[in-house]
Short mmCIF file of C-alpha atoms in Angstrom, two decimals:
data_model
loop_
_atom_site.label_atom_id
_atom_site.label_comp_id
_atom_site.label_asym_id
_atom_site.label_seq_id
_atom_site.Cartn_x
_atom_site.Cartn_y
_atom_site.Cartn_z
CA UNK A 17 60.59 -40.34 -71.65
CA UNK A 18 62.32 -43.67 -72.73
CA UNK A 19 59.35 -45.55 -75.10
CA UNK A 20 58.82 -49.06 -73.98
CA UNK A 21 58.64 -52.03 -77.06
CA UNK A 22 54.85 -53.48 -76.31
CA UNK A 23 54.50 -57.64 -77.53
CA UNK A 24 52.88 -58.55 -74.29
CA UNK A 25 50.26 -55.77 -73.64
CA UNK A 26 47.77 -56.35 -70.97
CA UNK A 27 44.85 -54.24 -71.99
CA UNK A 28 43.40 -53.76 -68.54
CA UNK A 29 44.56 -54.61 -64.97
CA UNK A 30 41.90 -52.78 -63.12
CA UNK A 31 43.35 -50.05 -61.94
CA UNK A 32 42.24 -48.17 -64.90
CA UNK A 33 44.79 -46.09 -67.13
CA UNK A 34 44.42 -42.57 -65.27
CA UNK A 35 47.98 -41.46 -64.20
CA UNK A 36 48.58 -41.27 -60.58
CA UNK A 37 50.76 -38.84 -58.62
CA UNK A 38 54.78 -39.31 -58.79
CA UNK A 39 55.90 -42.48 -57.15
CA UNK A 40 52.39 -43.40 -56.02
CA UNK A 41 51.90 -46.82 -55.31
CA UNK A 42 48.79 -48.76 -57.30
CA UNK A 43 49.51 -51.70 -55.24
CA UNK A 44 50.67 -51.62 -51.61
CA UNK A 45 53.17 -54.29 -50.78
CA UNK A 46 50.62 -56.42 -48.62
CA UNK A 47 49.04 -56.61 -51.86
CA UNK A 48 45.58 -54.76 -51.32
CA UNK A 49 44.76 -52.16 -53.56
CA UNK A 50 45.92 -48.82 -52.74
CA UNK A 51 43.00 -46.54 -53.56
CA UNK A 52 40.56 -44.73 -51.07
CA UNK A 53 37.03 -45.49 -51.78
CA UNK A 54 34.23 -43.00 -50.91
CA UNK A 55 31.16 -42.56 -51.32
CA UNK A 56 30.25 -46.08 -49.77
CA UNK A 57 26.87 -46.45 -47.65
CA UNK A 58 27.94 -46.01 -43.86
CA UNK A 59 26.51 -49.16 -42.81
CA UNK A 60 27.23 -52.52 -44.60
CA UNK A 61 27.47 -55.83 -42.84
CA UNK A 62 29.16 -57.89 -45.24
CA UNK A 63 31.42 -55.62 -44.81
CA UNK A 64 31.83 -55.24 -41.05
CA UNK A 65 32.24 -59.30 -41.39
CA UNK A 66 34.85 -59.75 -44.04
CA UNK A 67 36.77 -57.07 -42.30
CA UNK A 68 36.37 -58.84 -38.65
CA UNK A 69 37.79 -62.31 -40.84
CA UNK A 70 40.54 -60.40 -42.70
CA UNK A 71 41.86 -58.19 -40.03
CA UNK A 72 44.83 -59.58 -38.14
CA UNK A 73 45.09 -61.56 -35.37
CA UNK A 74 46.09 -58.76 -33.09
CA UNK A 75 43.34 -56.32 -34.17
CA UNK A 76 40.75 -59.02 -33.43
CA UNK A 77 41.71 -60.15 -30.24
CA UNK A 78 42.03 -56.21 -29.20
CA UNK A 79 38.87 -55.83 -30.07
CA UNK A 80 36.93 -59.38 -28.74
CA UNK A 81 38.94 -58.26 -25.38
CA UNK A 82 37.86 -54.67 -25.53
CA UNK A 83 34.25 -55.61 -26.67
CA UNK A 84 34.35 -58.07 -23.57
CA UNK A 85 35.24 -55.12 -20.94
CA UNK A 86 33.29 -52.63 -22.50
CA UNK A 87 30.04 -54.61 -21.93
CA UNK A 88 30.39 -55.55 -18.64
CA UNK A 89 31.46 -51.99 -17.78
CA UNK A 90 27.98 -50.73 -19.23
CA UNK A 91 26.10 -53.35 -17.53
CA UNK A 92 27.89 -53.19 -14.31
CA UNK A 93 27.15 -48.74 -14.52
CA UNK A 94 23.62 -50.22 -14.78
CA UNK A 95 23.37 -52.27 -11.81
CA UNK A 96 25.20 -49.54 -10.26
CA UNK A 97 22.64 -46.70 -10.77
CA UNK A 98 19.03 -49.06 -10.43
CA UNK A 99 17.40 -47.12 -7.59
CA UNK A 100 15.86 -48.91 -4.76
CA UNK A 101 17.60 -52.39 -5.48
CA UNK A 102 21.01 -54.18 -5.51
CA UNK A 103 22.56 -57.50 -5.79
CA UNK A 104 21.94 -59.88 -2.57
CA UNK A 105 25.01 -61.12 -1.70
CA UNK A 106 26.98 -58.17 -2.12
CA UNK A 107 30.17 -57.47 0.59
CA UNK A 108 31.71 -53.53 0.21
CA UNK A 109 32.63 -51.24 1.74
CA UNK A 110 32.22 -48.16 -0.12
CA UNK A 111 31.51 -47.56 -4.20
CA UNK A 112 34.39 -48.79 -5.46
CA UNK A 113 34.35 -52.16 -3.71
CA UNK A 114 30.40 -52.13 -4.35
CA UNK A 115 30.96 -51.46 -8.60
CA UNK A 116 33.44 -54.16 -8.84
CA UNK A 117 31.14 -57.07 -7.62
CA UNK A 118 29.02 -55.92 -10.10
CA UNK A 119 31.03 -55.51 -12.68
CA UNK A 120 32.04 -59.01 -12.04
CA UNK A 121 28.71 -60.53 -11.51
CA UNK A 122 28.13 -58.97 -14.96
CA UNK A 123 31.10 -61.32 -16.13
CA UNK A 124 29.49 -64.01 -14.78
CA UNK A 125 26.10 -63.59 -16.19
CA UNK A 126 27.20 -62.64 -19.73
CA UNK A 127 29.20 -65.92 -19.39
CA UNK A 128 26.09 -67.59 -17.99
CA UNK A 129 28.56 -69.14 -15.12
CA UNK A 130 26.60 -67.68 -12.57
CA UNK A 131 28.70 -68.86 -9.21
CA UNK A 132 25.65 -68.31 -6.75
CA UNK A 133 26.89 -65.54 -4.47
CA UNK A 134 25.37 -62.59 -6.04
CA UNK A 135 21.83 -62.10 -7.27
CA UNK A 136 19.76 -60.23 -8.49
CA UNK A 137 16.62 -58.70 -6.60
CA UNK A 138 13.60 -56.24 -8.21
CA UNK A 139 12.50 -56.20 -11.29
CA UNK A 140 14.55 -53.86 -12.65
CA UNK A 141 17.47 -55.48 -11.78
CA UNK A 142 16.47 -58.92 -13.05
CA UNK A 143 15.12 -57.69 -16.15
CA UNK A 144 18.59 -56.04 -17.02
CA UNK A 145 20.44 -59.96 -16.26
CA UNK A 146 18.01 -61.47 -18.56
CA UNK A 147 18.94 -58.70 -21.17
CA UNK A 148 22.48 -59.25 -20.70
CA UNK A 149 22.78 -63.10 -20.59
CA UNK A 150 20.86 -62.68 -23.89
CA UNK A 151 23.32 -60.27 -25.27
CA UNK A 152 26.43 -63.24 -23.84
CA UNK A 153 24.69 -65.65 -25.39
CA UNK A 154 24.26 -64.18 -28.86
CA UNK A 155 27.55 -62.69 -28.51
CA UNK A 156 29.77 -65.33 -27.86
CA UNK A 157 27.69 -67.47 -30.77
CA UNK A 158 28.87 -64.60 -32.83
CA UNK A 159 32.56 -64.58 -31.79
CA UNK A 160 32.88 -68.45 -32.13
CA UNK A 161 31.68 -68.12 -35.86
CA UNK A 162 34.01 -65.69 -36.40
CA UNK A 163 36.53 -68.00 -34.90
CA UNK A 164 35.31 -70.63 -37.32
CA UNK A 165 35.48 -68.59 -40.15
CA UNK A 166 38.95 -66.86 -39.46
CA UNK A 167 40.41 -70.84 -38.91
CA UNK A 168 38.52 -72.00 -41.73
CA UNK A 169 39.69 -69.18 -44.64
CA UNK A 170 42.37 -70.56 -46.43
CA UNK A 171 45.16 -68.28 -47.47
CA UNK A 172 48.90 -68.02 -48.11
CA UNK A 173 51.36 -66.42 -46.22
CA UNK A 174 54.40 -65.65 -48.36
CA UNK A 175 57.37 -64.28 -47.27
CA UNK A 176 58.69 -62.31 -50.39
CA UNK A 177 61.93 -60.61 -50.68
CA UNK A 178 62.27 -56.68 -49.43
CA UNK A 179 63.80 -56.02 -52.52
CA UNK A 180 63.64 -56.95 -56.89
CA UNK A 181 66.73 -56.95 -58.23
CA UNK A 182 68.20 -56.47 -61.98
CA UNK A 183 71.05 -59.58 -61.87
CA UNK A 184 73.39 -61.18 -63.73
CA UNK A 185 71.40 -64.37 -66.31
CA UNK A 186 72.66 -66.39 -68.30
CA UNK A 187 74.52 -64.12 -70.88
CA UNK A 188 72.43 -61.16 -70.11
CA UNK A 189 70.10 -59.93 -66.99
CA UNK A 190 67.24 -60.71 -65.37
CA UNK A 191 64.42 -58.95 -63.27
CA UNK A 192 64.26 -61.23 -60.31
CA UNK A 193 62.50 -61.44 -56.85
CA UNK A 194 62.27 -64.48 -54.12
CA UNK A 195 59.33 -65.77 -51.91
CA UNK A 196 59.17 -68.30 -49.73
CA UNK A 197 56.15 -69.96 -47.69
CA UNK A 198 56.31 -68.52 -44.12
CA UNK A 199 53.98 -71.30 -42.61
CA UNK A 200 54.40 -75.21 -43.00
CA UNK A 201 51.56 -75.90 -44.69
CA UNK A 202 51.91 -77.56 -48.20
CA UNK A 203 51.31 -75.40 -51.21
CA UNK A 204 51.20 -77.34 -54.48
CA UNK A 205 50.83 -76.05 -58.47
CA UNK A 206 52.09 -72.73 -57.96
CA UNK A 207 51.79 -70.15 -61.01
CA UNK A 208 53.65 -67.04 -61.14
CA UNK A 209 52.45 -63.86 -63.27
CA UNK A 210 54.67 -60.33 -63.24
CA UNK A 211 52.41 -57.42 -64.73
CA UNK A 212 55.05 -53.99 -65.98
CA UNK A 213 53.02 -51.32 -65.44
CA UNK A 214 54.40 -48.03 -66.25
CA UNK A 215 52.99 -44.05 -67.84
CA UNK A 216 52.80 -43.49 -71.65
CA UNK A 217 51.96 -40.80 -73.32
CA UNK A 218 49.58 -41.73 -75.99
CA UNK A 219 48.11 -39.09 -78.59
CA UNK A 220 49.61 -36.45 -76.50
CA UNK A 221 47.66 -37.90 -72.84
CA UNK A 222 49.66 -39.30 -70.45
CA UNK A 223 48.05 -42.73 -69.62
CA UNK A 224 49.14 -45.78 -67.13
CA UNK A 225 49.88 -48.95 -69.17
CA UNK A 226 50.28 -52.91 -68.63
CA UNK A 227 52.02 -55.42 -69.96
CA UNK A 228 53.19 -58.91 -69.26
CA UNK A 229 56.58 -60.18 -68.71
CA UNK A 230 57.70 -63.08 -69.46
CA UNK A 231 59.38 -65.73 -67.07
CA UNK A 232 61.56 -68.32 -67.30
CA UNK A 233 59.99 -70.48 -65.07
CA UNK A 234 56.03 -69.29 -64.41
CA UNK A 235 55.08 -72.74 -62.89
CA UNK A 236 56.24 -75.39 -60.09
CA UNK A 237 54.74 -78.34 -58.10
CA UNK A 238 55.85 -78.09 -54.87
CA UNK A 239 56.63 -75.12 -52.77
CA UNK A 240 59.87 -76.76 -50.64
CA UNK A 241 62.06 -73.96 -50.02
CA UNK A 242 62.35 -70.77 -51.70
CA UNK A 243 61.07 -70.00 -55.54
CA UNK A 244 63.31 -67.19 -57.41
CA UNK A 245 60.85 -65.54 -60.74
CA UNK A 246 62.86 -64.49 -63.12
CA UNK A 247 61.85 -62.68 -65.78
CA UNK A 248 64.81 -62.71 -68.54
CA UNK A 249 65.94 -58.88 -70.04
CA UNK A 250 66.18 -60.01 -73.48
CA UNK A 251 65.05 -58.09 -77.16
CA UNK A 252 61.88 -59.57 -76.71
CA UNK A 253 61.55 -58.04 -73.05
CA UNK A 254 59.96 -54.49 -72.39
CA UNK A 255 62.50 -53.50 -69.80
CA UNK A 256 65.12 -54.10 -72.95
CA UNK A 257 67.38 -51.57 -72.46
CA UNK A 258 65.80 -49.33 -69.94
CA UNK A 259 68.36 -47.92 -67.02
CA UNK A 260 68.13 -47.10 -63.42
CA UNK A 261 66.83 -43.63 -64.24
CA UNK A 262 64.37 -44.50 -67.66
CA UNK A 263 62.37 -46.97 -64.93
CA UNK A 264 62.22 -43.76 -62.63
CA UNK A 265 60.83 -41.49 -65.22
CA UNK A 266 58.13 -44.45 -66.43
CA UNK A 267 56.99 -44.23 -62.75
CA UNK A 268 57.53 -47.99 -62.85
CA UNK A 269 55.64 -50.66 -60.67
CA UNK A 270 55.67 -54.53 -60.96
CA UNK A 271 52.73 -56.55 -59.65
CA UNK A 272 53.13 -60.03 -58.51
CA UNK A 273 50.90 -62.40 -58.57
CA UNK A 274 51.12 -66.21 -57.04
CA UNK A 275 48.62 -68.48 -57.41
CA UNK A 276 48.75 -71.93 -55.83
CA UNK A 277 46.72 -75.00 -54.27
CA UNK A 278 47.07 -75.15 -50.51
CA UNK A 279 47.18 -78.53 -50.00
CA UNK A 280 45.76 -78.75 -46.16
CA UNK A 281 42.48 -77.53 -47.23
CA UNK A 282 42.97 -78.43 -51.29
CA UNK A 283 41.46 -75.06 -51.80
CA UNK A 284 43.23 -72.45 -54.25
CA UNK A 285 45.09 -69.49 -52.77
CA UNK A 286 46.04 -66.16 -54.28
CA UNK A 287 48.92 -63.66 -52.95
CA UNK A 288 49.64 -60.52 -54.38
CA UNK A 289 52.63 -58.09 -53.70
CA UNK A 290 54.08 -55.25 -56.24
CA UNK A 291 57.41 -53.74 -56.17
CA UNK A 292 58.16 -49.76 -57.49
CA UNK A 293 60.78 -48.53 -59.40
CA UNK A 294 62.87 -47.71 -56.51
CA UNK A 295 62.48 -50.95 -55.10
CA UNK A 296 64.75 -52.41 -57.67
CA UNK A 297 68.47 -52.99 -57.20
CA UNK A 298 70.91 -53.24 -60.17
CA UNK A 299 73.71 -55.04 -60.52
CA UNK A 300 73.40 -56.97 -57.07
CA UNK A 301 72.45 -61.49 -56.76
CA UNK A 302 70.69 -63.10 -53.83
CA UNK A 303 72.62 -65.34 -51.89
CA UNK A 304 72.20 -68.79 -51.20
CA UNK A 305 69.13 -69.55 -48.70
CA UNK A 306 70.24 -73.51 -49.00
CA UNK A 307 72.63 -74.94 -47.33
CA UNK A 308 73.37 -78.29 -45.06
CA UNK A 309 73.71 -79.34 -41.59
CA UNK A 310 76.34 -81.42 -40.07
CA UNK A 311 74.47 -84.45 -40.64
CA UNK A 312 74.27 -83.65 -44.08
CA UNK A 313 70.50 -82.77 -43.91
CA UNK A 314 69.11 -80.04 -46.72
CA UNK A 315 68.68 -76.71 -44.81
CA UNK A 316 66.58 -73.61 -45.90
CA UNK A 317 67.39 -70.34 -43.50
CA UNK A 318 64.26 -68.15 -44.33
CA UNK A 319 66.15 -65.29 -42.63
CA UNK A 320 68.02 -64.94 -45.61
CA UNK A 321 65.07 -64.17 -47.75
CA UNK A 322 66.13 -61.02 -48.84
CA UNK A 323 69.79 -60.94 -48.48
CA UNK A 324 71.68 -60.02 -51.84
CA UNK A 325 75.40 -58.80 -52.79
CA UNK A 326 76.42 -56.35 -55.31
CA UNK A 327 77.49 -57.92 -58.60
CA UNK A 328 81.05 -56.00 -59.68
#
């Protein structure tokens, strides 16, 4: 295995330096950590709440929209089977006709809309409304705070290329990799930080180690159109004369960090991403995002975030 020059060792990135399993990702590309934790309590709120704020949009209106039916299907099965009662007001014709008015009188009191047609009689009956206008109530408090919270968390949304590539710089190469911000909010004071991380073996123990590459340009003020990092292959660079293949047998993996100030909020926001060893293409440039319209106007074409050529 090709040894790797250390001048900018990172003693710890917090993965620890146990070795994992051949091409196994420490960092997924979304940029959460790729490792399985057990042994957790079953039952933690904090986390049933940051995952309800940090799942995606999709997930969370699946499940508001599935919590939403599955209530009112309970609560209608309990009107349903109350002996020696019912809703006044009620027009069926057999079960199915009768269980849909009260599934959607149960819509209507978990909503607390309450249109006036149906009602209920007994005390059974109108004990269970109470219970479940309670339960809309403290529900739908619940839901718009999660609302709140989701709108309110600021975070970025980078668009980062598929793809790191080894290109032409300068008189030498480059490790290089392209992100661009996929939403039109203003990000200011962004900071770029590329971590090599890559096996050893050290006193005869194969161990995972870190170090930090240097970039050409690790800082910019405003976030207009696309940002290329480039980290420059030089003597004084750890990827000095490593090949295709020497990256492969290192078990290679870059993690990306961006840092920046989201301007809409003025809060700070943090993105991370990694890319493997097969991730990286040699010998290939990106090509040219920027262009013009025909009234002369500056164009960006995100589309062509990760489009590259070969370099021959």
């Amino acid at each position: 295995m090709k040894r790797v020059s250390k001048r900018n060792v990172a003693p710890e990135y917090g993965f620890g330096a146990n070795v994992t399993g051949p091409g196994q990702r420490l960092m997924n590309p979304d940029g959460t950590a790729n490792v399985k934790r057990i042994g957790e309590p079953g039952f933690q709120v904090i986390n049933i709440y940051h995952s309800l704020i940090t799942m995606s949009w999709s997930k969370f209106n699946l499940l508001v929209f599935c919590s939403y039916l599955g209530i009112n299907f309970l609560f209608a099965f309990l009107y349903h089977i109350v002996p020696g009662s019912e809703l006044n007001g009620m027009i069926y014709h057999n079960d199915l006709e009768k269980f849909m008015d009260e599934f959607f009188f149960s819509a209507q009191t978990l909503s607390t809309v309450g249109y006036g047609r149906l009602n209920p009689s007994g005390m059974e009956m109108s004990t269970i409304a109470a219970i479940e206008s309670m339960i809309g109530l403290l529900g739908f408090a619940l839901a718009t705070g999660l609302l709140y919270g989701r709108f309110s968390r600021p975070n970025a949304k980078l668009l980062f290329s598929e793809n790191a590539l080894i290109a032409p710089f300068k008189e030498g190469k480059a490790f290089m990799f392209r992100f661009a911000n996929a939403r039109r909010n203003p990000l200011i004071e962004l900071e770029a930080n590329i971590i090599f991380s890559y096996n050893e073996t050290v006193n005869g123990k194969l161990m995972r180690q870190f170090q930090t590459l240097k970039l050409d340009l690790s800082t910019i003020t405003y976030l207009v159109m696309s940002w290329t990092i480039v980290h420059p292959i030089n003597e004084e660079s750890p990827l000095f004369n490593l090949t295709k293949e020497d990256l492969e047998s290192l078990d290679a993996e870059f993690f990306i960090n961006i840092k920046a100030i989201d301007d809409t909020y003025a809060q700070q926001v943090h993105t991370r991403t990694s890319y493997k060893y097969n991730d990286v293409v040699w010998d290939a440039k990106f090509i040219s995002a920027i262009g013009q319209d025909e009234k002369g106007m500056n164009t960006f074409d995100i589309r062509m975030i990760n489009n590259y050529s070969a370099v021959t």
